[in-house]
Short mmCIF file of C-alpha atoms in Angstrom, two decimals:
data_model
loop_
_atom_site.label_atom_id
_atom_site.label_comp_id
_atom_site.label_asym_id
_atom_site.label_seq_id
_atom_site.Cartn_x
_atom_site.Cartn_y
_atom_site.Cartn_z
CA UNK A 1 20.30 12.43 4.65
CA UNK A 2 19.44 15.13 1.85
CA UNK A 3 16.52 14.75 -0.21
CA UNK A 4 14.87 16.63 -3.01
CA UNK A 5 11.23 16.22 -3.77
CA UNK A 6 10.17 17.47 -7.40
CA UNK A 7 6.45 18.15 -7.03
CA UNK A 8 4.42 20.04 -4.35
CA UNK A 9 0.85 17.70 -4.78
CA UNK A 10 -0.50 15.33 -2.71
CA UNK A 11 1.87 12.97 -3.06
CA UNK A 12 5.01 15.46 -2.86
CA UNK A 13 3.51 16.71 0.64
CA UNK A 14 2.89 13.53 2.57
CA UNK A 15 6.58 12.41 1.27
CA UNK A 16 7.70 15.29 2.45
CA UNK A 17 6.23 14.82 6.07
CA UNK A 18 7.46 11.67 6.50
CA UNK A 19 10.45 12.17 5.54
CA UNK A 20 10.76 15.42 7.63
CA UNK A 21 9.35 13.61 10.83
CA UNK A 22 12.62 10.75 9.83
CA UNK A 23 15.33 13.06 10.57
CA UNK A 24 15.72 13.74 6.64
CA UNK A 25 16.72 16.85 5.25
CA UNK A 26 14.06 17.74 2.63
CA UNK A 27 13.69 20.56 0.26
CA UNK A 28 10.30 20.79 -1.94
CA UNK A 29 10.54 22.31 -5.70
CA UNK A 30 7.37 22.75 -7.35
CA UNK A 31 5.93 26.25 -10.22
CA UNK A 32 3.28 26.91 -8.02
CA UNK A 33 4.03 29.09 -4.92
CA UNK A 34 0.00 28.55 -3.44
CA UNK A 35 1.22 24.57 -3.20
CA UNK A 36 4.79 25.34 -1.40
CA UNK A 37 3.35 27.70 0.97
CA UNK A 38 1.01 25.29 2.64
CA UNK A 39 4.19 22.38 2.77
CA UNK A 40 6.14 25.55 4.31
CA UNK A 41 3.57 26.80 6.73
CA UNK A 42 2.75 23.04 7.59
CA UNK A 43 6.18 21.10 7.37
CA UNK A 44 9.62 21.65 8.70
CA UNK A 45 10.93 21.34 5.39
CA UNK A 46 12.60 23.87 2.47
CA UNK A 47 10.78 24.78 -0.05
CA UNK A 48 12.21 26.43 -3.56
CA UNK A 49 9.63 27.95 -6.47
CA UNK A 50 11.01 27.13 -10.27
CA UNK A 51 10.66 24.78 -12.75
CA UNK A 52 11.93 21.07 -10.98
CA UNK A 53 13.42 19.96 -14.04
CA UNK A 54 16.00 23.15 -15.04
CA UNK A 55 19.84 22.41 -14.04
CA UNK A 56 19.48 25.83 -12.33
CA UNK A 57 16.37 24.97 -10.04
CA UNK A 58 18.07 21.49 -8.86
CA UNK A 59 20.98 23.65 -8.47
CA UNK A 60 19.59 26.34 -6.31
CA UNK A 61 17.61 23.45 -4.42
CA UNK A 62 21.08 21.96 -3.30
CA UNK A 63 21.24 19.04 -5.69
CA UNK A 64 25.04 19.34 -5.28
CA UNK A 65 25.38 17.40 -1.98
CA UNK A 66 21.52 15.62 -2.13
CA UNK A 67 21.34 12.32 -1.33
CA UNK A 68 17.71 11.29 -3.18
CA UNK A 69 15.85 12.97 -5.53
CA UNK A 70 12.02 12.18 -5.38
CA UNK A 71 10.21 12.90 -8.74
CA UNK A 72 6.54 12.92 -7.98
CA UNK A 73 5.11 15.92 -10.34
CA UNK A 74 2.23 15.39 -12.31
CA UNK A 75 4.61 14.84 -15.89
CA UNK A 76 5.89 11.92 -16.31
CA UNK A 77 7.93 13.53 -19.05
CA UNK A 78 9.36 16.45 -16.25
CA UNK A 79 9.93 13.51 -13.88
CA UNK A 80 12.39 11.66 -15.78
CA UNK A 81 13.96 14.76 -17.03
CA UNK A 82 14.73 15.59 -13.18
CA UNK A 83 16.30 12.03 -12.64
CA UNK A 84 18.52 12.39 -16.12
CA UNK A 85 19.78 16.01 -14.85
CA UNK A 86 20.09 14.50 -11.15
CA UNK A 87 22.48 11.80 -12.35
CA UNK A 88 24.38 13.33 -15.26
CA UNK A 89 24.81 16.83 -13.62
CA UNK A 90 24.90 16.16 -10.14
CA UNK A 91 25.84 12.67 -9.42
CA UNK A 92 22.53 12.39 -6.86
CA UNK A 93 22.92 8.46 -6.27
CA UNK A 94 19.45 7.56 -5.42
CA UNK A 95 16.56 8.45 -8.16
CA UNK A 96 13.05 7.84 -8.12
CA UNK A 97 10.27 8.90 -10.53
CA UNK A 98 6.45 8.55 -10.57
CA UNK A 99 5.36 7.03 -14.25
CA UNK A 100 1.68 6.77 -15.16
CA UNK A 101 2.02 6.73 -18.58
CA UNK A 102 1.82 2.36 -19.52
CA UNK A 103 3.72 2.47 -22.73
CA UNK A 104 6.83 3.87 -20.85
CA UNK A 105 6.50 0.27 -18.24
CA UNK A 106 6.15 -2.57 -21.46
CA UNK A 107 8.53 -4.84 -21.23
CA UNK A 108 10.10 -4.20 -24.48
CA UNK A 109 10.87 -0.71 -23.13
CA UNK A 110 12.19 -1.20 -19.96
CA UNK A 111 15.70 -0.98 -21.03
CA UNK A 112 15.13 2.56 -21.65
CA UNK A 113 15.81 2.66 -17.46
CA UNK A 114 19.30 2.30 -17.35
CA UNK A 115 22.49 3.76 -16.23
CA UNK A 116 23.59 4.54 -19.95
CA UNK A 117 19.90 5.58 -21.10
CA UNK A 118 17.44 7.22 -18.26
CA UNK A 119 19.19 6.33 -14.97
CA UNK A 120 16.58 6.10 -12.76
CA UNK A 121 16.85 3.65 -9.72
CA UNK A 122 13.17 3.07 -8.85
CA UNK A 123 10.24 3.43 -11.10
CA UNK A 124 6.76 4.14 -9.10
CA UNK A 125 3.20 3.52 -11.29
CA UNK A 126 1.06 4.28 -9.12
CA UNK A 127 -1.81 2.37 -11.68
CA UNK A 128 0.25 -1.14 -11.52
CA UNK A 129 0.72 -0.84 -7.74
CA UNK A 130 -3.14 0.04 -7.07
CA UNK A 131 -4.17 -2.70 -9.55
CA UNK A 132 -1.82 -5.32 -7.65
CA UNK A 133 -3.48 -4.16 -4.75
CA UNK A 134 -7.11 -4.63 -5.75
CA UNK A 135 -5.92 -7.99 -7.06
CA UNK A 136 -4.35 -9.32 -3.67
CA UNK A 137 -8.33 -8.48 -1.96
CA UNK A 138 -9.72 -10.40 -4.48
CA UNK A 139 -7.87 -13.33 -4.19
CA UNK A 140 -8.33 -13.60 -0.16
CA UNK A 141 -12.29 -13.35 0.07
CA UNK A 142 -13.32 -12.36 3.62
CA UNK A 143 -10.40 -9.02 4.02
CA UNK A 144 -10.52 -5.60 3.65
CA UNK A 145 -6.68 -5.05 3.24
CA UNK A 146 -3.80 -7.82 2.25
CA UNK A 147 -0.33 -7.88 2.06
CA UNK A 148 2.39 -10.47 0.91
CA UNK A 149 5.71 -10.39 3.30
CA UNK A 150 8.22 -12.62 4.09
CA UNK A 151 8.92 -14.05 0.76
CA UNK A 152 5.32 -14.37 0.19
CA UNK A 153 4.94 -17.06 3.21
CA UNK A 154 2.94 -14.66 5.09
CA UNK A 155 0.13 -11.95 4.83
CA UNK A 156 -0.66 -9.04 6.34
CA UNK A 157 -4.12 -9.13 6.78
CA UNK A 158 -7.00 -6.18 7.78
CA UNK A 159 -10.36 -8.45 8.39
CA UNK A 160 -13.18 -7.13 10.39
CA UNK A 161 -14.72 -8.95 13.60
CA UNK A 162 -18.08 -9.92 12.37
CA UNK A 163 -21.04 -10.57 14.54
CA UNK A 164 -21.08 -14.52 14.73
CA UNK A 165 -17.09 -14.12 15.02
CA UNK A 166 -15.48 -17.19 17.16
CA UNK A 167 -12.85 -13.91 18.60
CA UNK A 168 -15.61 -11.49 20.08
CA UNK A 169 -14.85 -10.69 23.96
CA UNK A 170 -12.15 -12.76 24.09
CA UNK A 171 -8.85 -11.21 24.89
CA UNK A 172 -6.19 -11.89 23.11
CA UNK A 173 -4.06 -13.57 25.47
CA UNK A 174 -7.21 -16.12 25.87
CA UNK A 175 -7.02 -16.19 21.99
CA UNK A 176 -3.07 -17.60 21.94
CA UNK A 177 -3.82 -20.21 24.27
CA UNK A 178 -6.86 -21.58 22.63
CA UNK A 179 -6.20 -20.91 19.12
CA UNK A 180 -1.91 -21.96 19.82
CA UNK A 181 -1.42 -23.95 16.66
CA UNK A 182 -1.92 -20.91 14.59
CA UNK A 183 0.42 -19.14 13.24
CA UNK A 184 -1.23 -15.88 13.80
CA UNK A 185 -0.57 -12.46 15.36
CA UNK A 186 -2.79 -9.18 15.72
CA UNK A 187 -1.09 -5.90 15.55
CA UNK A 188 -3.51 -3.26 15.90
CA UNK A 189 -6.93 -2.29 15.74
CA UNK A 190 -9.28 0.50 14.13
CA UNK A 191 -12.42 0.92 16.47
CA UNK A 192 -14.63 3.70 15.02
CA UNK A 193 -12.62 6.55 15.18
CA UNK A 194 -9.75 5.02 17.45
CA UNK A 195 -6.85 3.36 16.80
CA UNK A 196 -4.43 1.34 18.56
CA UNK A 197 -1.79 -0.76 19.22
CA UNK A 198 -2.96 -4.20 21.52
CA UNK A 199 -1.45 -5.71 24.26
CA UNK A 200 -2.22 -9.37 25.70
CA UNK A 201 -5.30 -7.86 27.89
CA UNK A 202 -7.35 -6.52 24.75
CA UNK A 203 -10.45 -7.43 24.03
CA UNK A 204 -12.06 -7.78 20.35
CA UNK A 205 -15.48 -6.31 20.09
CA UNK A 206 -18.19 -6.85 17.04
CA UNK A 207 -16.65 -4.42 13.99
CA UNK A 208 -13.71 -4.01 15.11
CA UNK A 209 -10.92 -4.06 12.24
CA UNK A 210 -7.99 -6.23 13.12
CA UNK A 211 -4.75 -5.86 11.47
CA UNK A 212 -2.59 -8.89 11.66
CA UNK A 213 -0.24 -10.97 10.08
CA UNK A 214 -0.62 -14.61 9.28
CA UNK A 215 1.58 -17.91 7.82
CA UNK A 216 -0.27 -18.80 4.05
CA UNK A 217 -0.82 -22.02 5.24
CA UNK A 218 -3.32 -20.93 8.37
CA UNK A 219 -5.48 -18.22 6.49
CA UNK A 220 -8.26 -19.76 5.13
CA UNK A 221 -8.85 -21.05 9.13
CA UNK A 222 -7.92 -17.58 10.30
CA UNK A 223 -10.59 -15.67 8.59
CA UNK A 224 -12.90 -18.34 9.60
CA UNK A 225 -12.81 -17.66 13.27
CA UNK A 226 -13.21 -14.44 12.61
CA UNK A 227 -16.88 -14.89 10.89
CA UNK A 228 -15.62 -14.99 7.03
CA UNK A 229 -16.60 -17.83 5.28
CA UNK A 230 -16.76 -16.17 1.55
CA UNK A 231 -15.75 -18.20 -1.08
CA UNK A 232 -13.11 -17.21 -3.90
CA UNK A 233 -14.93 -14.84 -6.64
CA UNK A 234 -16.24 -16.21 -9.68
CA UNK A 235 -17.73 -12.85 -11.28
CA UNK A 236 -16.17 -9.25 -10.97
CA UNK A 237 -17.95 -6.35 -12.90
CA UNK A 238 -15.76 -3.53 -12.88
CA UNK A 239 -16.71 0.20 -13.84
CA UNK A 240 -13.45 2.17 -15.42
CA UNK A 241 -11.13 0.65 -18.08
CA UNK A 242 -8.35 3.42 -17.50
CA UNK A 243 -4.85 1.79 -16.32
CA UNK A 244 -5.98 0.46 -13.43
CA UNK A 245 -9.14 -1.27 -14.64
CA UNK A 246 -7.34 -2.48 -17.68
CA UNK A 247 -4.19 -3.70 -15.51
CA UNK A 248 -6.26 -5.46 -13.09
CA UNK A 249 -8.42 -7.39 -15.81
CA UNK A 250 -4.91 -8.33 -17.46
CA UNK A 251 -3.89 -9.65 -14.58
CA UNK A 252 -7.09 -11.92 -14.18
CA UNK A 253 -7.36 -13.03 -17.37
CA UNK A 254 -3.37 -14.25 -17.40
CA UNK A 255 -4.44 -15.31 -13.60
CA UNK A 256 -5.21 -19.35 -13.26
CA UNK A 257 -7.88 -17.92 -11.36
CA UNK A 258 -11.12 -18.28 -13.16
CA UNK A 259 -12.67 -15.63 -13.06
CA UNK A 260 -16.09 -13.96 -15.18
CA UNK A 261 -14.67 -10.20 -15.74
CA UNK A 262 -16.78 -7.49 -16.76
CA UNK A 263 -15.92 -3.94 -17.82
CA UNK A 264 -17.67 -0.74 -17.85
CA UNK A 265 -15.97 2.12 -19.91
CA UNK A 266 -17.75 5.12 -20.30
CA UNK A 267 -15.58 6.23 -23.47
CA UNK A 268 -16.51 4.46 -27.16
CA UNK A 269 -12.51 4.59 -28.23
CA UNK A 270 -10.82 3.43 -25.08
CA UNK A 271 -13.45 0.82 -24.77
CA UNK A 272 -12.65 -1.00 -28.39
CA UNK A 273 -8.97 -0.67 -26.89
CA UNK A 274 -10.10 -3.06 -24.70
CA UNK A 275 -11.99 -5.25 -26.76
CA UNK A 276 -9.44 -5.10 -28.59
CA UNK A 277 -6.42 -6.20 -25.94
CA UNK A 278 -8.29 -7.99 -23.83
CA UNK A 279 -8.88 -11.82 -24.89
CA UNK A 280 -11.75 -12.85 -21.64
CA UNK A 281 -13.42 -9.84 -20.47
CA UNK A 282 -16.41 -8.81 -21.71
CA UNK A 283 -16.60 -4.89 -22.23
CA UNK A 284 -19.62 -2.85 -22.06
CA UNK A 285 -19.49 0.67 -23.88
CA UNK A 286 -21.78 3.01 -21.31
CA UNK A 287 -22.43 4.79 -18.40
CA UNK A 288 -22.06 2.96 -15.11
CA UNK A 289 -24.39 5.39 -13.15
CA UNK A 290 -27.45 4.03 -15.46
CA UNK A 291 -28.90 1.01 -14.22
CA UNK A 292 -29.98 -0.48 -17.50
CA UNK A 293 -26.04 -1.44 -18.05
CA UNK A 294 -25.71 -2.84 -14.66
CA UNK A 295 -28.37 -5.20 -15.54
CA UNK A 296 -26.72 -5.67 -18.82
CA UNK A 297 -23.80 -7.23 -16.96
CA UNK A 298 -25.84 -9.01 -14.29
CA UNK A 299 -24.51 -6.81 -11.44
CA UNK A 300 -26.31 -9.04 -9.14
CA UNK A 301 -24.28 -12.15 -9.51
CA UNK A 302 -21.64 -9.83 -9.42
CA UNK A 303 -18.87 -11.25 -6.09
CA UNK A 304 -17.06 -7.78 -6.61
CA UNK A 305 -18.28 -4.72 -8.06
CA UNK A 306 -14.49 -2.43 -8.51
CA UNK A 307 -15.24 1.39 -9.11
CA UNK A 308 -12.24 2.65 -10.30
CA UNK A 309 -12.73 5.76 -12.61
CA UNK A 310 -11.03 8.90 -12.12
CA UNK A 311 -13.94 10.82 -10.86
CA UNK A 312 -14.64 10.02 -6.91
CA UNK A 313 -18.20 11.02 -7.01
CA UNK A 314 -18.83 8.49 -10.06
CA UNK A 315 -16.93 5.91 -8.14
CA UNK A 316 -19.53 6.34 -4.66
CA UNK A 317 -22.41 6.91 -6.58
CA UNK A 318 -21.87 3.31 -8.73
CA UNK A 319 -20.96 1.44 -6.21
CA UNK A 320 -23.67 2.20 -4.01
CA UNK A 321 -26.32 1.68 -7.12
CA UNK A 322 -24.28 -1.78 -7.65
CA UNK A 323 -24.83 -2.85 -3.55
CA UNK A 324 -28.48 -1.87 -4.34
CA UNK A 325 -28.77 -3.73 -7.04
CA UNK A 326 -27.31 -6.97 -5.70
CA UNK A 327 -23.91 -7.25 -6.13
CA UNK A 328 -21.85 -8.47 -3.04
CA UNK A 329 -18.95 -6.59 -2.47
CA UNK A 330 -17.80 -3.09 -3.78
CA UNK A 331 -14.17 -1.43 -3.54
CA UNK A 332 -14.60 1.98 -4.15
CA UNK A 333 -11.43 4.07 -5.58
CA UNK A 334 -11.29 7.25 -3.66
CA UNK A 335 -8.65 9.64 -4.23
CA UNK A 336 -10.32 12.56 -1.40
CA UNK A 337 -9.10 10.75 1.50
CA UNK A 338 -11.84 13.10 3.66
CA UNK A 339 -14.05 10.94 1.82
CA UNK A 340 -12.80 7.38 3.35
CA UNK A 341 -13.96 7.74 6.88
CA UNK A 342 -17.59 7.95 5.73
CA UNK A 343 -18.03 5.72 3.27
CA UNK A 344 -18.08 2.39 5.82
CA UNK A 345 -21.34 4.17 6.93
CA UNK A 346 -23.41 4.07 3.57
CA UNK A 347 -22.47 0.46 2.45
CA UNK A 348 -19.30 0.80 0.77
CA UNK A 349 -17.18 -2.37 1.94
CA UNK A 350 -13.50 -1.15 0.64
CA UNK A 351 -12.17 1.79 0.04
CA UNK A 352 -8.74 2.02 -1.59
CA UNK A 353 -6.86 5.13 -1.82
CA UNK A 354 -3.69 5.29 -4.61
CA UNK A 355 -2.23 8.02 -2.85
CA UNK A 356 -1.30 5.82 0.48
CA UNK A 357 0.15 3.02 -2.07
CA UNK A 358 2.32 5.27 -3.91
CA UNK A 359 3.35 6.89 -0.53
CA UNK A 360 4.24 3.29 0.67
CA UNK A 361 5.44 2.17 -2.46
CA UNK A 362 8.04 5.25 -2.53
CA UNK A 363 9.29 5.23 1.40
CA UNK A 364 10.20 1.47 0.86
CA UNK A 365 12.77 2.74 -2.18
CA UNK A 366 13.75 5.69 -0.18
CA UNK A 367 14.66 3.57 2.30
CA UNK A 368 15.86 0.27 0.51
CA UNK A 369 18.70 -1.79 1.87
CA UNK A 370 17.51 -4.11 4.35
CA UNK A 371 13.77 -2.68 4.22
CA UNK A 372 12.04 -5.55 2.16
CA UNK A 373 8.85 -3.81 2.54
CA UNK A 374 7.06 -0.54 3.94
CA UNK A 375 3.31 -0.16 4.24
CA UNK A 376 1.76 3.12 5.14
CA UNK A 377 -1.14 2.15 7.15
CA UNK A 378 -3.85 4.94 7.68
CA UNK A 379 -1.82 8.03 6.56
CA UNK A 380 -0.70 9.48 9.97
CA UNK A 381 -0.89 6.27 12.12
CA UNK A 382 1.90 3.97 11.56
CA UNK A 383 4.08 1.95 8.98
CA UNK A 384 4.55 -2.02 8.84
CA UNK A 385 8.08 -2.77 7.92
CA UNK A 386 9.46 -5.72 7.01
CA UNK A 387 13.22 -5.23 7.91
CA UNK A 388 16.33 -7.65 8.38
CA UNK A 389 18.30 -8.05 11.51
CA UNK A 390 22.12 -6.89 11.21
CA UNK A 391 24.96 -8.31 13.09
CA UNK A 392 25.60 -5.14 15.30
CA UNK A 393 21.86 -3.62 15.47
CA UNK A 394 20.19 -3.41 19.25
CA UNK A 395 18.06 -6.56 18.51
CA UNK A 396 20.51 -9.01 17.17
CA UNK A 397 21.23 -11.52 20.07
CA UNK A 398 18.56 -10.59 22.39
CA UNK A 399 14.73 -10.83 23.32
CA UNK A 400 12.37 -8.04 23.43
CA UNK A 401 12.64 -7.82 27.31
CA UNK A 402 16.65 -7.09 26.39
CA UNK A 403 15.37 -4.37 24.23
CA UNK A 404 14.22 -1.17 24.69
CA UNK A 405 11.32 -1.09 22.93
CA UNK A 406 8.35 1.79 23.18
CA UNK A 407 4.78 0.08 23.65
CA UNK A 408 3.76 1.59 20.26
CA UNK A 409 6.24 -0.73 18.24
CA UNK A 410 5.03 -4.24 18.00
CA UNK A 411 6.83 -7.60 16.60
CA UNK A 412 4.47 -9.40 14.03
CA UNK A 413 6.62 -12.49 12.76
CA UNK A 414 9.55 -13.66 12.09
CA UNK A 415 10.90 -15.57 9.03
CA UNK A 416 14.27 -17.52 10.23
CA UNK A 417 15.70 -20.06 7.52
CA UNK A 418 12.05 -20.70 5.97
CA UNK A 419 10.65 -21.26 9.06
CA UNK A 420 8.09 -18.50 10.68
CA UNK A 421 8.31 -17.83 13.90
CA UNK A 422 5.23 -15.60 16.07
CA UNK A 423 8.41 -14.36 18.99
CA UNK A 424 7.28 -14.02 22.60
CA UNK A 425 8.97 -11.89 25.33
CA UNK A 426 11.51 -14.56 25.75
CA UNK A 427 12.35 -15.37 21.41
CA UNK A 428 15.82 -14.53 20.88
CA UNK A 429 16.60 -12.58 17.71
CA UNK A 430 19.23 -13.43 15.29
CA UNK A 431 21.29 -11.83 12.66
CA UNK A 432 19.76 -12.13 9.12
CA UNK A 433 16.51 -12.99 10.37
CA UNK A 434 13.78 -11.48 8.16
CA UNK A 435 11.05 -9.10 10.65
CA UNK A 436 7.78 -7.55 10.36
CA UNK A 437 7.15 -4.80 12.55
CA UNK A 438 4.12 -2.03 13.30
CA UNK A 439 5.34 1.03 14.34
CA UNK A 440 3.09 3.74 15.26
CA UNK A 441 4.48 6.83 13.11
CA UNK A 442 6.13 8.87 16.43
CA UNK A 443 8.04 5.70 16.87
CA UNK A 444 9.63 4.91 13.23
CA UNK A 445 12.47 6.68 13.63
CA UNK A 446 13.17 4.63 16.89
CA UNK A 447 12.57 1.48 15.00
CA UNK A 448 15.23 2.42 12.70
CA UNK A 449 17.49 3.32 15.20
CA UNK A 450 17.42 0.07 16.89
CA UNK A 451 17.50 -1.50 13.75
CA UNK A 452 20.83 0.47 12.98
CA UNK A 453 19.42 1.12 9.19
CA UNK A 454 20.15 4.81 8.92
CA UNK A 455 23.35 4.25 6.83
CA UNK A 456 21.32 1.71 4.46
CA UNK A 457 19.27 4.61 2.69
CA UNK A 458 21.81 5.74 0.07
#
């Protein structure tokens, strides 16, 4: 498969090694040589200097015979020029473009994506998809990282082992047997600095961070054994009413979730925008780093304090005032992702980083077909995938001891005809059933193989 990637940032690089580690063919255009010679001296990848969205770049890039095109430059504007030119000039039959701007996503303007209009095939916001992600946390108290799959009938949960934790130095094949009416399976783990895929001898120690995946209807006792007995949040104060903090208080006011929402918004016009637009929240015009406004909003009653301005530094700096001052629980917006690893050590309790949404956000589109969903966990570790089972692929019609699979895949769940299923060595698997996977990232392109979805991309 041939890609093109328009944009040589963040974003445009860790596409670009994925993709590259997949097998794909990927070329990287972007004006600013300094960015394409670190994807070229890191990345077995092409790289071509112009401007993405000229007929003569895409030409010269090989958008004659691509496959995708990837728009992911800071311009919205430039990115949906590059899908227009990729479709009318060069037929490319996949499109995707990143879109911050909001008044481009209103509903009433959504028919400007089609065919006959701007033919783009997937549309990325990277502010909607971080705002749907801070709103799945606060609607399961007790995790640090949540996921719907499987037609929303399970989760994919990240929830660390607290002290008082029913699980601690148990292994987990003592777990099944005494916990065996659970739906329930762990995946991996993140130990301090190590991280790793678990087998039935593992052993869950105090702090550990356990990803796993879950049926809805056994969560709330889930997190329970695993020393989380929050309750559902009844006041959220959060600092930063760009998109995202905007997005995310629309979504809790229209929510049936009940929920006190403050906002802190450092600028006087965007914040009567939001007085304005916003029906329930109370807005506060001022600085979040003073501590006279957190007591304005009663930080300490606060459940969730949500940093999410575009300035990292603000966003550590608040939070940490906000823990300090009595609130319960801060997510912290980080965009450095050197900064993650060292924030669990100073009392932030989530980090969230839009770069490894947007990443996952675009490799499920790249890869569409029977890839429901694909979620980059810990950029450089592994993906989950949720993925159906065709007729002819290596697992249809046979258990995972049929099945040649590495140790650094693992089978979460199974959703067969509305029913989940947690499959043992000996569960048979069937075409059309509906999968979640981990694979550790050296092993994706295995996955895919076995699952015979190579073909499915364009």
């Amino acid at each position: 498969m041939k890609s093109i990637i328009c944009g040589a940032g963040d974003v445009g690089y860790s596409i670009a090694d994925k993709l590259s580690k997949e097998n794909f063919e990927v070329t990287v255009i972007d004006e600013s040589k300094e960015r394409l010679k670190k994807i070229s001296d890191s990345l077995d990848v092409k790289t071509f200097s112009g401007v993405p969205s000229l007929p003569s770049t895409l030409s010269s890039a090989g958008a004659n015979d691509c496959d995708i095109l990837i728009a992911v430059t800071k311009s919205d504007e430039t990115n949906m020029i590059c899908c227009q030119i990729g479709h009318s000039l060069f037929n490319i039959p996949k499109k995707i473009a990143r879109i911050r701007q909001q008044d481009y996503l209103k509903g009433e303007w959504l028919s400007l994506f089609t065919t006959k209009n701007l033919p783009i095939d997937a549309i990325i916001s990277p502010e909607e998809e971080v705002a749907k992600a801070l709103y799945r946390r606060i609607k399961t108290p007790g995790t640090i990282d949540m996921l719907e799959l499987a037609d929303n009938r399970l989760k994919l949960l990240g929830i660390k082992c607290e002290s008082h934790s029913k699980v601690l130095g148990k292994s987990l094949r003592n777990l099944s047997n005494e916990f065996k009416d659970y739906l329930a399976n762990i995946l991996f783990v993140f130990r301090g600095n190590e991280k790793f895929i678990v087998n039935s001898n593992t052993i869950l120690k105090k702090d550990d961070l356990v990803y796993m995946v879950v049926d809805n209807n056994n969560y709330t006792e889930v997190v329970k054994e695993f020393g989380h007995y929050e309750v559902e949040a009844q006041k959220i104060v959060i600092i930063g009413g760009g998109n995202i903090g905007y997005s995310l208080s629309k979504a809790i006011e229209e929510s049936d979730n009940k929920i006190a929402t403050n906002i802190i918004e450092y600028n006087k016009k965007r914040s009567e925008f939001l007085a304005n637009n916003l029906k329930s929240v109370n807005v506060t015009n001022g600085d979040g780093l003073d501590n006279t406004i957190l007591e304005e909003v009663d930080i300490s009653e606060a459940d969730y304090f949500i940093a999410v301005t575009d300035d990292d530094e603000n966003n550590i700096l608040s939070s940490l005032l906000a823990k300090r001052a009595g609130a319960a629980h801060c997510i912290t917006l980080i965009n450095n992702s050197s900064y993650s690893s060292l924030l669990t050590n100073i009392g932030i309790d989530i980090t969230i980083d839009p770069k490894l949404i947007t990443i996952s956000k675009i490799l499920e589109k790249v890869k569409g077909g029977l890839i429901r969903s694909d979620y980059t966990i810990a950029e450089g570790f592994g993906e989950v995938i949720e993925a159906e089972i065709l007729p002819k692929s290596s697992f249809s019609n046979k258990n995972i001891n049929e099945i040649e699979l590495p140790k650094s895949i693992r089978i979460g769940a199974i959703l067969r005809e509305n029913n989940i299923i947690i499959p043992n060595s000996e569960t048979v698997f069937k075409e059309n059933d509906d999968v979640v996977f981990f694979a550790e990232t050296k092993s994706i392109k295995k996955l895919e193989s076995l699952l015979s979805i190579r073909n499915t991309y364009a």
